[in-house]
């Protein structure tokens, strides 16, 4: 065991690590079994408490790692043992896994608390309060699965968590399974997420098979320990593993070309979008590549492929975000884009910046999503207000989409707390100094600047669009005048919602302190795990600060914000006075480009035309024509039955007419005359018939025996 | 008379005691008839647990063997010869476990001719357990053919509208394959001077070219039973028309008789042929996986969808068997059990909704989760198990099978096996597509059909039929070790023999 023995100085809490799985499991079981009789606050409290305790355990692990940074593996059980295949399950405690545990349980706990209040309203707005409990059961299940993913000490257990979080994602996207477009939209979005992820998981499986073939193990320790030898013998093998793994990453972390499920996943309630589809689950791919860095380190081709996939995704998704009107869709494409930044970073070997951005992004993107939830519910409250107190005045309110930014505006005054935290989140995302996003994004850009100028340029353009779409969103939502009655009557959210927002806002402001240039606390923390493998190039680099890169990126962000301000605040305001239904200023000036972006480059339509519809048509053709009409009906009726009849008739002529002809006719009637037989069965001859068949079988057999004798 | 109280005799023939009791009951005493049948099958299950307790997992040999001369014909003995080992123990348990569950599922579904139904059902159990325990080729053949008779009547009497067509087709198709097997059995018995399987294996002197023919003759019977693509066209008919309990047993156990046959006879008796024909079997298996999954997807009838999904799942089993290595074969055996559990549960689930609505057309449903939350949750677990979600049973089987298939490429150094495993893994994607679509059409979306609004959630009896299966789904998924350790030594021995035979190949 690599990490087994340690020189103990002071107590460690490593033995408590399994509790990170136990607490969420207990939480979900308690709510599953007794939740039906508990009030909402208790259900939410139990679920949040379970995650809070998990966070406590993660903190203890962190403290232990301060004194024992090499970490340990806590073995749990043997899972599968067949021949040389030996998959046991242990908990990996090291600085990398504990980082993920802290993020998942910490941010997770805040989102759970937020959801206590948010889901209270959500279940009532959607007319089914009974689903409150189900939500928290699924939410705790997610924490359990995510903890399994990040705490696994081998690839297969990681995969258990990997698909487990996918299941929770599916369940929670389709949480309102009877809502959405035509009442089925949400359920279909869930299917899309699961199936797209399955395509990615197919890659993961192939990676696992190749890995077992080359290394004979799935254990991190075993695999990484042999990388050197295997890399000399079979570098192609490792290249295959890393590329197959990348397919898995593009599924789970929503990268090109498998990102398409994430925007649809916004069908889930907003806390789900924040926790699963922004802060934690979707970053699993980044974690996977970081975890597998010894493999990637020996295959530069795979690394550069990863970097390019990430970079192109970052840019591609950022452009789409510009032209979305749904407040959550903007954030969804933004998430895809930011995940692209992280993937690009780990592809360039910048593991610390990648993980750093993962952490800060978890703070500010969770903040943005939760705030958007606050906005949506604020508008919904406004809508409610309008409908109940101003009856008859406006009937248009019924069709109003509370997530459409065109129906918002001026919320700054109605929802001041939400506005300020949203602003902080947006500035952090845009990369404005000294907020968290600035530091982490800057490290990525810095790495790109001396790795490959093309990557650097593309990522910088993506950063420009990032600042631009966030400026657009802030202005459309919070500034100007309310563009609908609902927005005019919107109201601030309760404390249970705003307090987690404020905590996340504080984290988004100061999160950058984790890895300030020169100090690199986070870098030194991670380098215990993400270290230079002896004799293998690449590993942790602690990037220095470059004033030039920082100045350029800040300049880019500021420029984008000013441009956004000019277009949406100044020009948009004047446009708004003339036209009643809101029109995006860019739509007026650059309609063709804007509509390409609004329609997301028609990628969904393309996939539909190239994959979904052909598969549907093909399987239908296979089922109806090939399998049924040809193979089942034609072959059976025309070939087998008629063929047999003809054969028997043919044979009947020269051979004994009496016997064989009789059998042939008998068989023919047997098959054709089902109805006749039916009548006979209903007259009670079953036993006789059974006996007849049985004796028939015995008779044939005895005949054969004696003939052959 | 010690043979009469031998545990294997008891586990095989105990259901006959129930049949005997049922003969003395009047048709009108439906409740008593049901309880007698259930009690008998439960007693049989308990006896099978006794067998398990006496079974030594570390011993690769046949155990609890009983052998008595039964028929003597011209110097050859046909023996009453039973035994159990790691290859069969789980399938025996699966049979005795699924039978009471199936009987419980008929409680309200079967109201006509209950007595006859239960008699046929218990007779069926005798045949199935006998197939898994018989070590005499002739005895095996008798049990094998005997299972056809009760199943024929279960479909033909208590089945759907086209039951006679389905029953006859089922009978004739399987019978047609069996005849070739019978000829091969006779050839083997006459040539070897014995019908005893262990003795024939020990002789190990069949020339490689003859092995091919014998392999194919046995394969004809087994491949139809499995069913391997393209011999599956009897399956959708039989499943769609069979009553729920019949479908559960058909999918859960009868199909396994085919895969078990390959394992017990083809791999053991004709090892060289098995190695030589493995690529063909693997190709057919992979086609079956993909074909079954693709054809499942557009089905309107839930039962038909589940039936075709069996073609896909059994493809996995066949692929694992013909990987001819421990991972593949152990994965296959476990997957036989998994398929019995998951698909058995799926048929029970279909039966429950059919009893309520008298239709299986997926368009007639939608949004059921709202009115039947327990039913929805249990269905979801079973569906996820069936599509191989890690942490549930299906994954453990499929993963080890695929890994075994991949490993086969490692050992024979050809690209072929990698391709089999790679293409088969696509089946995992396709499984998600048809299963999720099914779940969505039944349970998700708006509850917009008037007839569905008043549907009652599962009652206690229905929950009791499903819960044992769900427990096993989690157990095997989370801690499969006890199941693997039951079969490991026997599989290792089988693989060892195969390896020796490969070495002997020119």
mmCIF file of N, CA and C in Angstrom, chain B residues 55-148:
data_model
loop_
_atom_site.group_PDB
_atom_site.id
_atom_site.type_symbol
_atom_site.label_atom_id
_atom_site.label_comp_id
_atom_site.label_asym_id
_atom_site.label_seq_id
_atom_site.Cartn_x
_atom_site.Cartn_y
_atom_site.Cartn_z
ATOM 1 N N UNK B 55 -24.129 -27.658 0.654
ATOM 2 C CA UNK B 55 -23.227 -27.449 -0.489
ATOM 3 C C UNK B 55 -21.930 -26.817 -0.002
ATOM 4 N N UNK B 56 -20.804 -27.355 -0.494
ATOM 5 C CA UNK B 56 -19.522 -26.774 -0.113
ATOM 6 C C UNK B 56 -18.997 -25.905 -1.249
ATOM 7 N N UNK B 57 -19.012 -24.608 -1.066
ATOM 8 C CA UNK B 57 -18.658 -23.716 -2.178
ATOM 9 C C UNK B 57 -17.218 -23.893 -2.642
ATOM 10 N N UNK B 58 -16.344 -24.296 -1.733
ATOM 11 C CA UNK B 58 -14.936 -24.371 -2.136
ATOM 12 C C UNK B 58 -14.637 -25.612 -2.976
ATOM 13 N N UNK B 59 -15.583 -26.531 -3.015
ATOM 14 C CA UNK B 59 -15.375 -27.775 -3.749
ATOM 15 C C UNK B 59 -15.818 -27.602 -5.202
ATOM 16 N N UNK B 60 -14.911 -27.774 -6.154
ATOM 17 C CA UNK B 60 -15.302 -27.566 -7.556
ATOM 18 C C UNK B 60 -16.090 -28.737 -8.137
ATOM 19 N N UNK B 61 -16.109 -29.867 -7.426
ATOM 20 C CA UNK B 61 -16.730 -31.067 -8.004
ATOM 21 C C UNK B 61 -18.246 -31.056 -7.825
ATOM 22 N N UNK B 62 -18.866 -32.063 -8.480
ATOM 23 C CA UNK B 62 -20.296 -32.277 -8.266
ATOM 24 C C UNK B 62 -20.512 -32.789 -6.858
ATOM 25 N N UNK B 63 -21.554 -32.315 -6.225
ATOM 26 C CA UNK B 63 -21.776 -32.685 -4.832
ATOM 27 C C UNK B 63 -23.172 -33.254 -4.652
ATOM 28 N N UNK B 64 -23.354 -33.902 -3.482
ATOM 29 C CA UNK B 64 -24.640 -34.501 -3.138
ATOM 30 C C UNK B 64 -25.097 -35.440 -4.252
ATOM 31 N N UNK B 65 -24.124 -36.097 -4.875
ATOM 32 C CA UNK B 65 -24.455 -36.905 -6.048
ATOM 33 C C UNK B 65 -25.247 -38.135 -5.635
ATOM 34 N N UNK B 66 -26.257 -38.421 -6.394
ATOM 35 C CA UNK B 66 -27.020 -39.652 -6.170
ATOM 36 C C UNK B 66 -27.140 -40.356 -7.506
ATOM 37 N N UNK B 67 -26.885 -41.673 -7.476
ATOM 38 C CA UNK B 67 -26.927 -42.404 -8.747
ATOM 39 C C UNK B 67 -27.527 -43.772 -8.515
ATOM 40 N N UNK B 68 -28.628 -44.071 -9.171
ATOM 41 C CA UNK B 68 -29.278 -45.375 -9.094
ATOM 42 C C UNK B 68 -29.629 -45.794 -10.520
ATOM 43 N N UNK B 69 -29.377 -47.041 -10.806
ATOM 44 C CA UNK B 69 -29.723 -47.504 -12.143
ATOM 45 C C UNK B 69 -31.236 -47.481 -12.300
ATOM 46 N N UNK B 70 -31.665 -46.952 -13.420
ATOM 47 C CA UNK B 70 -33.088 -46.766 -13.620
ATOM 48 C C UNK B 70 -33.590 -47.703 -14.709
ATOM 49 N N UNK B 71 -33.003 -47.603 -15.889
ATOM 50 C CA UNK B 71 -33.419 -48.465 -16.990
ATOM 51 C C UNK B 71 -32.155 -49.119 -17.540
ATOM 52 N N UNK B 72 -32.216 -50.406 -17.770
ATOM 53 C CA UNK B 72 -31.080 -51.040 -18.415
ATOM 54 C C UNK B 72 -31.485 -51.484 -19.798
ATOM 55 N N UNK B 73 -30.847 -50.955 -20.798
ATOM 56 C CA UNK B 73 -31.158 -51.316 -22.169
ATOM 57 C C UNK B 73 -29.879 -51.818 -22.810
ATOM 58 N N UNK B 74 -29.890 -53.069 -23.129
ATOM 59 C CA UNK B 74 -28.795 -53.658 -23.887
ATOM 60 C C UNK B 74 -27.438 -53.282 -23.321
ATOM 61 N N UNK B 75 -27.314 -53.373 -22.038
ATOM 62 C CA UNK B 75 -26.016 -53.158 -21.428
ATOM 63 C C UNK B 75 -25.705 -51.729 -21.049
ATOM 64 N N UNK B 76 -26.500 -50.791 -21.547
ATOM 65 C CA UNK B 76 -26.254 -49.409 -21.108
ATOM 66 C C UNK B 76 -27.197 -49.081 -19.966
ATOM 67 N N UNK B 77 -26.630 -48.378 -19.033
ATOM 68 C CA UNK B 77 -27.470 -47.961 -17.921
ATOM 69 C C UNK B 77 -27.986 -46.553 -18.155
ATOM 70 N N UNK B 78 -29.276 -46.422 -17.981
ATOM 71 C CA UNK B 78 -29.827 -45.073 -17.869
ATOM 72 C C UNK B 78 -30.105 -44.898 -16.397
ATOM 73 N N UNK B 79 -29.497 -43.898 -15.816
ATOM 74 C CA UNK B 79 -29.516 -43.826 -14.356
ATOM 75 C C UNK B 79 -30.314 -42.630 -13.854
ATOM 76 N N UNK B 80 -30.830 -42.839 -12.647
ATOM 77 C CA UNK B 80 -31.363 -41.708 -11.913
ATOM 78 C C UNK B 80 -30.156 -41.078 -11.248
ATOM 79 N N UNK B 81 -29.631 -40.051 -11.864
ATOM 80 C CA UNK B 81 -28.309 -39.538 -11.511
ATOM 81 C C UNK B 81 -28.407 -38.021 -11.345
ATOM 82 N N UNK B 82 -28.387 -37.582 -10.089
ATOM 83 C CA UNK B 82 -28.500 -36.139 -9.823
ATOM 84 C C UNK B 82 -27.260 -35.666 -9.080
ATOM 85 N N UNK B 83 -26.993 -34.390 -9.203
ATOM 86 C CA UNK B 83 -25.880 -33.802 -8.464
ATOM 87 C C UNK B 83 -25.906 -32.300 -8.675
ATOM 88 N N UNK B 84 -25.189 -31.612 -7.830
ATOM 89 C CA UNK B 84 -25.205 -30.164 -7.924
ATOM 90 C C UNK B 84 -23.780 -29.670 -7.785
ATOM 91 N N UNK B 85 -23.483 -28.597 -8.510
ATOM 92 C CA UNK B 85 -22.178 -27.965 -8.321
ATOM 93 C C UNK B 85 -22.330 -26.460 -8.523
ATOM 94 N N UNK B 86 -21.211 -25.779 -8.562
ATOM 95 C CA UNK B 86 -21.244 -24.318 -8.642
ATOM 96 C C UNK B 86 -21.929 -23.783 -9.879
ATOM 97 N N UNK B 87 -22.015 -24.625 -10.926
ATOM 98 C CA UNK B 87 -22.657 -24.135 -12.139
ATOM 99 C C UNK B 87 -24.177 -24.137 -12.004
ATOM 100 N N UNK B 88 -24.688 -25.061 -11.167
ATOM 101 C CA UNK B 88 -26.137 -25.230 -11.151
ATOM 102 C C UNK B 88 -26.807 -24.733 -9.876
ATOM 103 N N UNK B 89 -26.064 -24.591 -8.790
ATOM 104 C CA UNK B 89 -26.707 -24.332 -7.510
ATOM 105 C C UNK B 89 -27.540 -23.048 -7.540
ATOM 106 N N UNK B 90 -26.997 -22.009 -8.175
ATOM 107 C CA UNK B 90 -27.737 -20.752 -8.190
ATOM 108 C C UNK B 90 -29.006 -20.854 -9.028
ATOM 109 N N UNK B 91 -28.933 -21.668 -10.081
ATOM 110 C CA UNK B 91 -30.113 -21.783 -10.938
ATOM 111 C C UNK B 91 -31.205 -22.593 -10.255
ATOM 112 N N UNK B 92 -30.796 -23.582 -9.465
ATOM 113 C CA UNK B 92 -31.794 -24.318 -8.682
ATOM 114 C C UNK B 92 -32.475 -23.368 -7.710
ATOM 115 N N UNK B 93 -31.660 -22.577 -7.028
ATOM 116 C CA UNK B 93 -32.230 -21.630 -6.065
ATOM 117 C C UNK B 93 -33.132 -20.616 -6.769
ATOM 118 N N UNK B 94 -32.684 -20.162 -7.940
ATOM 119 C CA UNK B 94 -33.503 -19.202 -8.688
ATOM 120 C C UNK B 94 -34.873 -19.795 -8.997
ATOM 121 N N UNK B 95 -34.876 -21.076 -9.386
ATOM 122 C CA UNK B 95 -36.141 -21.734 -9.729
ATOM 123 C C UNK B 95 -37.066 -21.832 -8.520
ATOM 124 N N UNK B 96 -36.499 -22.334 -7.424
ATOM 125 C CA UNK B 96 -37.358 -22.534 -6.248
ATOM 126 C C UNK B 96 -37.769 -21.187 -5.642
ATOM 127 N N UNK B 97 -36.980 -20.150 -5.903
ATOM 128 C CA UNK B 97 -37.292 -18.827 -5.391
ATOM 129 C C UNK B 97 -38.391 -18.154 -6.226
ATOM 130 N N UNK B 98 -38.282 -18.307 -7.538
ATOM 131 C CA UNK B 98 -39.250 -17.623 -8.412
ATOM 132 C C UNK B 98 -40.610 -18.318 -8.422
ATOM 133 N N UNK B 99 -40.631 -19.630 -8.158
ATOM 134 C CA UNK B 99 -41.906 -20.343 -8.238
ATOM 135 C C UNK B 99 -42.933 -19.834 -7.222
ATOM 136 N N UNK B 100 -42.601 -19.766 -5.917
ATOM 137 C CA UNK B 100 -43.613 -19.218 -4.996
ATOM 138 C C UNK B 100 -44.018 -17.790 -5.339
ATOM 139 N N UNK B 101 -43.051 -16.994 -5.789
ATOM 140 C CA UNK B 101 -43.387 -15.611 -6.157
ATOM 141 C C UNK B 101 -44.387 -15.606 -7.301
ATOM 142 N N UNK B 102 -44.153 -16.482 -8.283
ATOM 143 C CA UNK B 102 -45.081 -16.536 -9.415
ATOM 144 C C UNK B 102 -46.460 -16.987 -8.965
ATOM 145 N N UNK B 103 -46.472 -17.982 -8.067
ATOM 146 C CA UNK B 103 -47.772 -18.483 -7.602
ATOM 147 C C UNK B 103 -48.519 -17.375 -6.873
ATOM 148 N N UNK B 104 -47.771 -16.620 -6.076
ATOM 149 C CA UNK B 104 -48.403 -15.523 -5.339
ATOM 150 C C UNK B 104 -48.970 -14.472 -6.302
ATOM 151 N N UNK B 105 -48.321 -14.328 -7.454
ATOM 152 C CA UNK B 105 -48.791 -13.309 -8.393
ATOM 153 C C UNK B 105 -50.100 -13.718 -9.074
ATOM 154 N N UNK B 106 -50.478 -15.021 -8.962
ATOM 155 C CA UNK B 106 -51.691 -15.468 -9.658
ATOM 156 C C UNK B 106 -52.917 -15.351 -8.762
ATOM 157 N N UNK B 107 -52.726 -14.904 -7.546
ATOM 158 C CA UNK B 107 -53.783 -14.960 -6.526
ATOM 159 C C UNK B 107 -55.124 -14.446 -7.034
ATOM 160 N N UNK B 108 -55.096 -13.290 -7.650
ATOM 161 C CA UNK B 108 -56.353 -12.776 -8.205
ATOM 162 C C UNK B 108 -56.376 -12.824 -9.723
ATOM 163 N N UNK B 109 -55.211 -13.048 -10.330
ATOM 164 C CA UNK B 109 -55.160 -13.025 -11.795
ATOM 165 C C UNK B 109 -55.771 -14.300 -12.384
ATOM 166 N N UNK B 110 -55.586 -15.417 -11.693
ATOM 167 C CA UNK B 110 -56.116 -16.690 -12.205
ATOM 168 C C UNK B 110 -57.356 -17.051 -11.387
ATOM 169 N N UNK B 111 -58.505 -17.009 -12.041
ATOM 170 C CA UNK B 111 -59.752 -17.365 -11.369
ATOM 171 C C UNK B 111 -60.376 -18.610 -11.991
ATOM 172 N N UNK B 112 -59.993 -18.897 -13.224
ATOM 173 C CA UNK B 112 -60.544 -20.045 -13.942
ATOM 174 C C UNK B 112 -59.644 -21.256 -13.757
ATOM 175 N N UNK B 113 -60.248 -22.369 -13.432
ATOM 176 C CA UNK B 113 -59.524 -23.641 -13.405
ATOM 177 C C UNK B 113 -58.227 -23.532 -12.595
ATOM 178 N N UNK B 114 -58.396 -22.996 -11.393
ATOM 179 C CA UNK B 114 -57.233 -22.746 -10.540
ATOM 180 C C UNK B 114 -56.478 -24.034 -10.248
ATOM 181 N N UNK B 115 -57.244 -25.087 -10.004
ATOM 182 C CA UNK B 115 -56.624 -26.352 -9.626
ATOM 183 C C UNK B 115 -55.667 -26.844 -10.704
ATOM 184 N N UNK B 116 -56.176 -26.876 -11.941
ATOM 185 C CA UNK B 116 -55.312 -27.357 -13.020
ATOM 186 C C UNK B 116 -54.105 -26.470 -13.184
ATOM 187 N N UNK B 117 -54.350 -25.155 -13.052
ATOM 188 C CA UNK B 117 -53.242 -24.218 -13.202
ATOM 189 C C UNK B 117 -52.132 -24.559 -12.222
ATOM 190 N N UNK B 118 -52.517 -24.726 -10.961
ATOM 191 C CA UNK B 118 -51.508 -24.983 -9.940
ATOM 192 C C UNK B 118 -50.820 -26.327 -10.150
ATOM 193 N N UNK B 119 -51.587 -27.306 -10.613
ATOM 194 C CA UNK B 119 -50.965 -28.602 -10.880
ATOM 195 C C UNK B 119 -49.901 -28.470 -11.968
ATOM 196 N N UNK B 120 -50.275 -27.808 -13.043
ATOM 197 C CA UNK B 120 -49.285 -27.620 -14.119
ATOM 198 C C UNK B 120 -48.074 -26.853 -13.620
ATOM 199 N N UNK B 121 -48.358 -25.862 -12.771
ATOM 200 C CA UNK B 121 -47.260 -25.023 -12.314
ATOM 201 C C UNK B 121 -46.268 -25.821 -11.481
ATOM 202 N N UNK B 122 -46.795 -26.644 -10.589
ATOM 203 C CA UNK B 122 -45.905 -27.447 -9.746
ATOM 204 C C UNK B 122 -45.177 -28.501 -10.578
ATOM 205 N N UNK B 123 -45.873 -29.064 -11.567
ATOM 206 C CA UNK B 123 -45.200 -30.026 -12.456
ATOM 207 C C UNK B 123 -44.048 -29.338 -13.186
ATOM 208 N N UNK B 124 -44.312 -28.089 -13.581
ATOM 209 C CA UNK B 124 -43.280 -27.332 -14.288
ATOM 210 C C UNK B 124 -42.040 -27.197 -13.408
ATOM 211 N N UNK B 125 -42.293 -26.940 -12.111
ATOM 212 C CA UNK B 125 -41.152 -26.785 -11.213
ATOM 213 C C UNK B 125 -40.325 -28.072 -11.144
ATOM 214 N N UNK B 126 -41.018 -29.214 -11.099
ATOM 215 C CA UNK B 126 -40.298 -30.499 -11.084
ATOM 216 C C UNK B 126 -39.368 -30.583 -12.286
ATOM 217 N N UNK B 127 -39.928 -30.265 -13.452
ATOM 218 C CA UNK B 127 -39.131 -30.365 -14.675
ATOM 219 C C UNK B 127 -37.919 -29.435 -14.637
ATOM 220 N N UNK B 128 -38.154 -28.207 -14.203
ATOM 221 C CA UNK B 128 -37.066 -27.227 -14.250
ATOM 222 C C UNK B 128 -35.935 -27.592 -13.297
ATOM 223 N N UNK B 129 -36.309 -27.934 -12.052
ATOM 224 C CA UNK B 129 -35.264 -28.302 -11.096
ATOM 225 C C UNK B 129 -34.533 -29.538 -11.595
ATOM 226 N N UNK B 130 -35.294 -30.474 -12.163
ATOM 227 C CA UNK B 130 -34.681 -31.689 -12.688
ATOM 228 C C UNK B 130 -33.657 -31.382 -13.769
ATOM 229 N N UNK B 131 -33.990 -30.443 -14.652
ATOM 230 C CA UNK B 131 -33.056 -30.092 -15.719
ATOM 231 C C UNK B 131 -31.733 -29.623 -15.136
ATOM 232 N N UNK B 132 -31.811 -28.818 -14.058
ATOM 233 C CA UNK B 132 -30.574 -28.258 -13.513
ATOM 234 C C UNK B 132 -29.786 -29.273 -12.683
ATOM 235 N N UNK B 133 -30.448 -30.353 -12.270
ATOM 236 C CA UNK B 133 -29.750 -31.306 -11.412
ATOM 237 C C UNK B 133 -29.336 -32.586 -12.136
ATOM 238 N N UNK B 134 -29.989 -32.895 -13.246
ATOM 239 C CA UNK B 134 -29.756 -34.178 -13.885
ATOM 240 C C UNK B 134 -28.324 -34.286 -14.399
ATOM 241 N N UNK B 135 -27.713 -35.441 -14.158
ATOM 242 C CA UNK B 135 -26.355 -35.672 -14.643
ATOM 243 C C UNK B 135 -26.316 -36.806 -15.651
ATOM 244 N N UNK B 136 -27.445 -37.450 -15.820
ATOM 245 C CA UNK B 136 -27.560 -38.486 -16.841
ATOM 246 C C UNK B 136 -28.169 -37.828 -18.068
ATOM 247 N N UNK B 137 -27.533 -37.985 -19.196
ATOM 248 C CA UNK B 137 -27.991 -37.268 -20.383
ATOM 249 C C UNK B 137 -29.441 -37.608 -20.713
ATOM 250 N N UNK B 138 -29.771 -38.883 -20.519
ATOM 251 C CA UNK B 138 -31.119 -39.305 -20.874
ATOM 252 C C UNK B 138 -32.143 -38.718 -19.905
ATOM 253 N N UNK B 139 -31.787 -38.750 -18.635
ATOM 254 C CA UNK B 139 -32.657 -38.168 -17.621
ATOM 255 C C UNK B 139 -32.824 -36.669 -17.873
ATOM 256 N N UNK B 140 -31.721 -36.030 -18.223
ATOM 257 C CA UNK B 140 -31.764 -34.608 -18.550
ATOM 258 C C UNK B 140 -32.749 -34.364 -19.681
ATOM 259 N N UNK B 141 -32.664 -35.215 -20.702
ATOM 260 C CA UNK B 141 -33.540 -35.020 -21.849
ATOM 261 C C UNK B 141 -35.012 -35.176 -21.453
ATOM 262 N N UNK B 142 -35.264 -36.098 -20.574
ATOM 263 C CA UNK B 142 -36.658 -36.299 -20.147
ATOM 264 C C UNK B 142 -37.173 -35.069 -19.392
ATOM 265 N N UNK B 143 -36.377 -34.591 -18.462
ATOM 266 C CA UNK B 143 -36.781 -33.388 -17.746
ATOM 267 C C UNK B 143 -36.945 -32.220 -18.714
ATOM 268 N N UNK B 144 -35.996 -32.119 -19.624
ATOM 269 C CA UNK B 144 -35.979 -31.018 -20.596
ATOM 270 C C UNK B 144 -37.286 -31.002 -21.381
ATOM 271 N N UNK B 145 -37.670 -32.139 -21.916
ATOM 272 C CA UNK B 145 -38.889 -32.201 -22.716
ATOM 273 C C UNK B 145 -40.125 -32.086 -21.840
ATOM 274 N N UNK B 146 -39.975 -32.585 -20.619
ATOM 275 C CA UNK B 146 -41.130 -32.580 -19.737
ATOM 276 C C UNK B 146 -41.586 -31.156 -19.419
ATOM 277 N N UNK B 147 -40.636 -30.217 -19.326
ATOM 278 C CA UNK B 147 -41.028 -28.841 -19.008
ATOM 279 C C UNK B 147 -41.932 -28.253 -20.082
ATOM 280 N N UNK B 148 -41.808 -28.794 -21.311
ATOM 281 C CA UNK B 148 -42.619 -28.245 -22.404
ATOM 282 C C UNK B 148 -44.108 -28.428 -22.136
#
